[in-house]
PDB file of C-alpha atoms in Angstrom:
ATOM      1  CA  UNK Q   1     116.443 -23.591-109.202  1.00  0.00           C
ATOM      2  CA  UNK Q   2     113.530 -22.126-110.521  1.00  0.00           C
ATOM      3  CA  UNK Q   3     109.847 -22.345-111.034  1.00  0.00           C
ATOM      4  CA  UNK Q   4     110.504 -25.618-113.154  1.00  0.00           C
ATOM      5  CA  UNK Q   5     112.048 -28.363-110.420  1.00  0.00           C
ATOM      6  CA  UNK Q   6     109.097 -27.098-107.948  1.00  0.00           C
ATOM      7  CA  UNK Q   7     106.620 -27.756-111.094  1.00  0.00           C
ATOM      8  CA  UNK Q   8     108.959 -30.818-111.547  1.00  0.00           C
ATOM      9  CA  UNK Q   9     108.755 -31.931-107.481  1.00  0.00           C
ATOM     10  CA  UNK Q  10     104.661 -31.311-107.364  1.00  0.00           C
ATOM     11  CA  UNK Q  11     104.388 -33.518-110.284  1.00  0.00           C
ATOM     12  CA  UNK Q  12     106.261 -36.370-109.044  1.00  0.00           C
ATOM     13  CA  UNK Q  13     104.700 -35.936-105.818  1.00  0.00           C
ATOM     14  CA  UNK Q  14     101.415 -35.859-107.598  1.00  0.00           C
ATOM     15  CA  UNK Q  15     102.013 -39.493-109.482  1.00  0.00           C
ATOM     16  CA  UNK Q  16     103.198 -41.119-106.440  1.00  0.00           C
ATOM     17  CA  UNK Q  17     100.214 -40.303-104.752  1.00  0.00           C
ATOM     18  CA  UNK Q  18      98.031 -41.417-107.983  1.00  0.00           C
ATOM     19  CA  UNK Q  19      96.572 -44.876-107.202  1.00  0.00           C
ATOM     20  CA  UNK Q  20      97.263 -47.942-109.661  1.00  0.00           C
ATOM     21  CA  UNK Q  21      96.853 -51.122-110.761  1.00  0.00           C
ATOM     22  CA  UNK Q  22      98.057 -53.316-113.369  1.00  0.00           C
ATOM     23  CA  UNK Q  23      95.114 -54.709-115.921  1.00  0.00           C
ATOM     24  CA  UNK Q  24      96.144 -57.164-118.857  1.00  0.00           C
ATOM     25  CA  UNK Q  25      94.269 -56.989-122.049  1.00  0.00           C
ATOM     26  CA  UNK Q  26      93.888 -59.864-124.462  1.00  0.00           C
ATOM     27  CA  UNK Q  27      93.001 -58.276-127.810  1.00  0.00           C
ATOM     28  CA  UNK Q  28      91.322 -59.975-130.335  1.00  0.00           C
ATOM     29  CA  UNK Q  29      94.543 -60.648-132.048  1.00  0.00           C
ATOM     30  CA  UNK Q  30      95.275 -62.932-129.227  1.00  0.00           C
ATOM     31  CA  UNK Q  31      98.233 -60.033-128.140  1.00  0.00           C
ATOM     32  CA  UNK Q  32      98.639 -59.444-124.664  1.00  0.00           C
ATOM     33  CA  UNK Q  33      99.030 -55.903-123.035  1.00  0.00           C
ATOM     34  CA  UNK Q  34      99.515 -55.168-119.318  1.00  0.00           C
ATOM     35  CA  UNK Q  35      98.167 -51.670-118.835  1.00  0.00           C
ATOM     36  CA  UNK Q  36      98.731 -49.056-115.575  1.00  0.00           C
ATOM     37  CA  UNK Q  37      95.241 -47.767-114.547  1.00  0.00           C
ATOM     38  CA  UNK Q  38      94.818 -45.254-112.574  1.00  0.00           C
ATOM     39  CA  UNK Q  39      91.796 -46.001-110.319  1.00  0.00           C
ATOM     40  CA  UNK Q  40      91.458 -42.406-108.450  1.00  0.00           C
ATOM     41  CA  UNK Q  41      89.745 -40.831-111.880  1.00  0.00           C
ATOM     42  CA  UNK Q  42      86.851 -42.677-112.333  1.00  0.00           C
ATOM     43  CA  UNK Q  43      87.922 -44.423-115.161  1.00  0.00           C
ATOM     44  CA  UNK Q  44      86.334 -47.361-116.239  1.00  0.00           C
ATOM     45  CA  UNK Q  45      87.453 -50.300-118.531  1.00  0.00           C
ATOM     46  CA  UNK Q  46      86.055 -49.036-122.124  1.00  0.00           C
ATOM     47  CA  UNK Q  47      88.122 -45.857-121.181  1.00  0.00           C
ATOM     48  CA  UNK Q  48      91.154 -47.460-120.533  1.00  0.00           C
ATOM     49  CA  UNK Q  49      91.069 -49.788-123.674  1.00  0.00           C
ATOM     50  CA  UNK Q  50      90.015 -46.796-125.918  1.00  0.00           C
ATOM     51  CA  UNK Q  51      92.776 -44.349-124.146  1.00  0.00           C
ATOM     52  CA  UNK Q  52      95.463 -47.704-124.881  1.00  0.00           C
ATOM     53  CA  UNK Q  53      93.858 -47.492-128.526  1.00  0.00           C
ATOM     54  CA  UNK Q  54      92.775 -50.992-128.539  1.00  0.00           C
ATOM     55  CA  UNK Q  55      89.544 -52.069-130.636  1.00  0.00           C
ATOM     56  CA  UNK Q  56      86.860 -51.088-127.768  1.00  0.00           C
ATOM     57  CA  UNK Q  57      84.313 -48.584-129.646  1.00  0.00           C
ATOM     58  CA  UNK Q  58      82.405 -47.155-126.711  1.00  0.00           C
ATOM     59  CA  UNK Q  59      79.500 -45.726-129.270  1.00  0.00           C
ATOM     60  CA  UNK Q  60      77.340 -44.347-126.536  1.00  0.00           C
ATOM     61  CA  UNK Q  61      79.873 -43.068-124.637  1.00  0.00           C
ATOM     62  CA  UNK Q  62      79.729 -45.370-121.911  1.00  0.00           C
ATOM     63  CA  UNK Q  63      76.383 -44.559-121.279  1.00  0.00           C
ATOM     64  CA  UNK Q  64      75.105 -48.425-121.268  1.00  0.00           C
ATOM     65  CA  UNK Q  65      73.210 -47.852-123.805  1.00  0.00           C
ATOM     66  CA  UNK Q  66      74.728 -50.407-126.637  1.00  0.00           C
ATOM     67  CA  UNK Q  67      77.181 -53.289-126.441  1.00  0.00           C
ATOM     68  CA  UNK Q  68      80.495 -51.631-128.334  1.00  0.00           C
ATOM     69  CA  UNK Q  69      82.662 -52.179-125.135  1.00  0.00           C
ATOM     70  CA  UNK Q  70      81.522 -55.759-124.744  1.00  0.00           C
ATOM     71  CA  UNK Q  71      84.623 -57.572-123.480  1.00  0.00           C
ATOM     72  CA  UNK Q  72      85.264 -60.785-121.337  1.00  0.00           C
ATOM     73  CA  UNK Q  73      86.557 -60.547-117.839  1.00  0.00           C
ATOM     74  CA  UNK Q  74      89.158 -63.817-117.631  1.00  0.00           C
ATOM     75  CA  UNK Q  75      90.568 -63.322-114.838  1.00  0.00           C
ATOM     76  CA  UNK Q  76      88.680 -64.274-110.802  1.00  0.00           C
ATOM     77  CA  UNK Q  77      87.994 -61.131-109.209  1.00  0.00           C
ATOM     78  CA  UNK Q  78      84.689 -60.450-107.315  1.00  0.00           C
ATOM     79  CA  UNK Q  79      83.143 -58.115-109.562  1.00  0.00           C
ATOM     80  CA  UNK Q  80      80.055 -55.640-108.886  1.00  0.00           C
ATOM     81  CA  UNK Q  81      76.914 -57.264-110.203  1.00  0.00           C
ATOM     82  CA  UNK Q  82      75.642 -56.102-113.771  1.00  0.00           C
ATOM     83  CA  UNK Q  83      73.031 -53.865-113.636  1.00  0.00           C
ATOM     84  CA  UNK Q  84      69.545 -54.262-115.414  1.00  0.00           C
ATOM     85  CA  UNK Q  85      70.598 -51.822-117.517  1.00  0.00           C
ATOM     86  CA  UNK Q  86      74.267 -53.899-118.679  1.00  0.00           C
ATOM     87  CA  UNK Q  87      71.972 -57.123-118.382  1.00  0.00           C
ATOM     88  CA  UNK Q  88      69.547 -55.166-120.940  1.00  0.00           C
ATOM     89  CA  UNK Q  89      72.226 -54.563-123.574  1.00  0.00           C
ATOM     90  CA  UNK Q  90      74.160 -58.231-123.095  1.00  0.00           C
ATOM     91  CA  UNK Q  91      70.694 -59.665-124.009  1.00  0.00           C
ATOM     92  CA  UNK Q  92      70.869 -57.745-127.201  1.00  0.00           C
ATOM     93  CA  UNK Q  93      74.474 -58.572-127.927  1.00  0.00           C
ATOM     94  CA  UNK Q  94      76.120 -61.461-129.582  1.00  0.00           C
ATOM     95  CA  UNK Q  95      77.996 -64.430-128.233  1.00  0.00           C
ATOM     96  CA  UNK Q  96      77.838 -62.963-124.599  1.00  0.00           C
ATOM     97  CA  UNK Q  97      78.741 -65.463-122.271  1.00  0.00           C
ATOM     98  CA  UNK Q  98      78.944 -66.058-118.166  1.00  0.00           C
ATOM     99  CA  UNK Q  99      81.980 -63.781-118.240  1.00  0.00           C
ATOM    100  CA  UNK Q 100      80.607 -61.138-120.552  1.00  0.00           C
ATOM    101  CA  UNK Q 101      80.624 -57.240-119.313  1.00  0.00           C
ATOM    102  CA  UNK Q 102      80.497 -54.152-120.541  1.00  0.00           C
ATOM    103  CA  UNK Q 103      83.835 -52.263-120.236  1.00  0.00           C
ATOM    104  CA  UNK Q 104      81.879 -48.992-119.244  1.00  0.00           C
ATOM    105  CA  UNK Q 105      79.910 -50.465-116.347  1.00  0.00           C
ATOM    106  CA  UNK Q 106      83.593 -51.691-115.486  1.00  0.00           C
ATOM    107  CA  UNK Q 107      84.976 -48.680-113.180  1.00  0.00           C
ATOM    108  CA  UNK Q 108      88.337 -48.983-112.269  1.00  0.00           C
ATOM    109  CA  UNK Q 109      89.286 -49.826-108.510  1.00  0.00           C
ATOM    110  CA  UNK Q 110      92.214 -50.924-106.297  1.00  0.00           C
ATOM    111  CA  UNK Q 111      90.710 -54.404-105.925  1.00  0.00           C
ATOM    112  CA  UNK Q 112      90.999 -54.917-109.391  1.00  0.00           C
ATOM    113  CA  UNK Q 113      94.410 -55.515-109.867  1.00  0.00           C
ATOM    114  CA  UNK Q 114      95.774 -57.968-112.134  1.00  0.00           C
ATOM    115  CA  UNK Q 115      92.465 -58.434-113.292  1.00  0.00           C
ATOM    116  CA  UNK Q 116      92.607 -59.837-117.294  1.00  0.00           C
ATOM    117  CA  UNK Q 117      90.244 -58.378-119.923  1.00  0.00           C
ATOM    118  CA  UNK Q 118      89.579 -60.214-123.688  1.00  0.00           C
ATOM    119  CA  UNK Q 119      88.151 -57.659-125.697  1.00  0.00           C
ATOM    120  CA  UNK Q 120      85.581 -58.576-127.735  1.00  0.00           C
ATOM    121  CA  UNK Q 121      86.356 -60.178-131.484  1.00  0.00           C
ATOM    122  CA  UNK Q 122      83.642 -58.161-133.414  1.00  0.00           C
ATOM    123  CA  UNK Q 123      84.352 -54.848-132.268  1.00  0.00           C
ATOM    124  CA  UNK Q 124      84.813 -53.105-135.922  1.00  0.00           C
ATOM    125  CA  UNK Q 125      81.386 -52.012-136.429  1.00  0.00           C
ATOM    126  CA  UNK Q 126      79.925 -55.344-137.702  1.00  0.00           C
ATOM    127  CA  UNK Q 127      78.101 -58.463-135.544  1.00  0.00           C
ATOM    128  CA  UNK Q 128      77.349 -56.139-132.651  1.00  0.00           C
ATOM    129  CA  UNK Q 129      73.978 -54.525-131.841  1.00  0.00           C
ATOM    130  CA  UNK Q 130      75.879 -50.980-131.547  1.00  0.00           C
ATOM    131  CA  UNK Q 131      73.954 -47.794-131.168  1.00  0.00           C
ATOM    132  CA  UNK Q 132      70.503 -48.646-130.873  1.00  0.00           C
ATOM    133  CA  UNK Q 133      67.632 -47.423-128.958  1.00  0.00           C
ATOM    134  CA  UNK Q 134      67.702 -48.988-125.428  1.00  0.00           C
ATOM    135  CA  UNK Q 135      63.983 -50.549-124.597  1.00  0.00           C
ATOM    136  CA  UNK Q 136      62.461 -49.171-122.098  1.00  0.00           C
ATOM    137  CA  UNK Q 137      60.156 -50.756-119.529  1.00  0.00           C
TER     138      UNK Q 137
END
């Protein structure tokens, strides 16, 4: 019984105390995933798509700053309100409707569980405004 069951013990100890919630993502296949998220690392939606290797680019790093993360929340959970700066870049993007977010203005909390995610069908490079220069006001 040496240093590795304590390293063992802290580490299970460790995840139990992690915080998470189950997220389904529709990809644009039309295949289903349920996904664990940890919501006590400030992850947010485009990170947990991109970290589950599904087609969410992310090009600005999350920085709001293009529409690459675009997805569709599906699911009926009281949501924070978009900022002016995710309502900038959905006014750029194509087919955005009602339900329309950005994944990385989408940080992950406890209230969102079971919330379901369709990623957005474009999301290879081509039909979305990706990368460019934000307007400023």
């Amino acid at each position: 019984m040496g240093s590795a069951d304590s390293d063992i013990a802290y580490l299970h100890t460790k995840l139990q105390a992690m915080s998470m919630i189950k997220v389904t993502v529709i990809d644009r296949e039309g295949a289903s995933q349920e996904l664990d998220a940890p919501t006590d690392m400030g992850m947010n939606m485009m990170e947990l798509c991109k970290s589950a290797e599904l087609p969410v680019e992310g090009t600005c790093g999350g920085m709001a700053m293009c529409a690459s993360c675009h997805m569709y929340v599906k699911s009926d959970h009281d949501l924070p309100e978009k900022s002016d700066d995710e309502e900038d870049m959905l006014d750029e993007a194509f087919h955005v409707t009602d339900d329309s977010r950005l994944g990385c203005q989408l940080h992950l909390k406890d209230d969102m569980d079971g919330m379901v995610i369709r990623t957005y069908k474009g999301h290879t490079g081509a039909g979305q405004k990706c990368g460019r220069q934000k307007r400023h006001r």
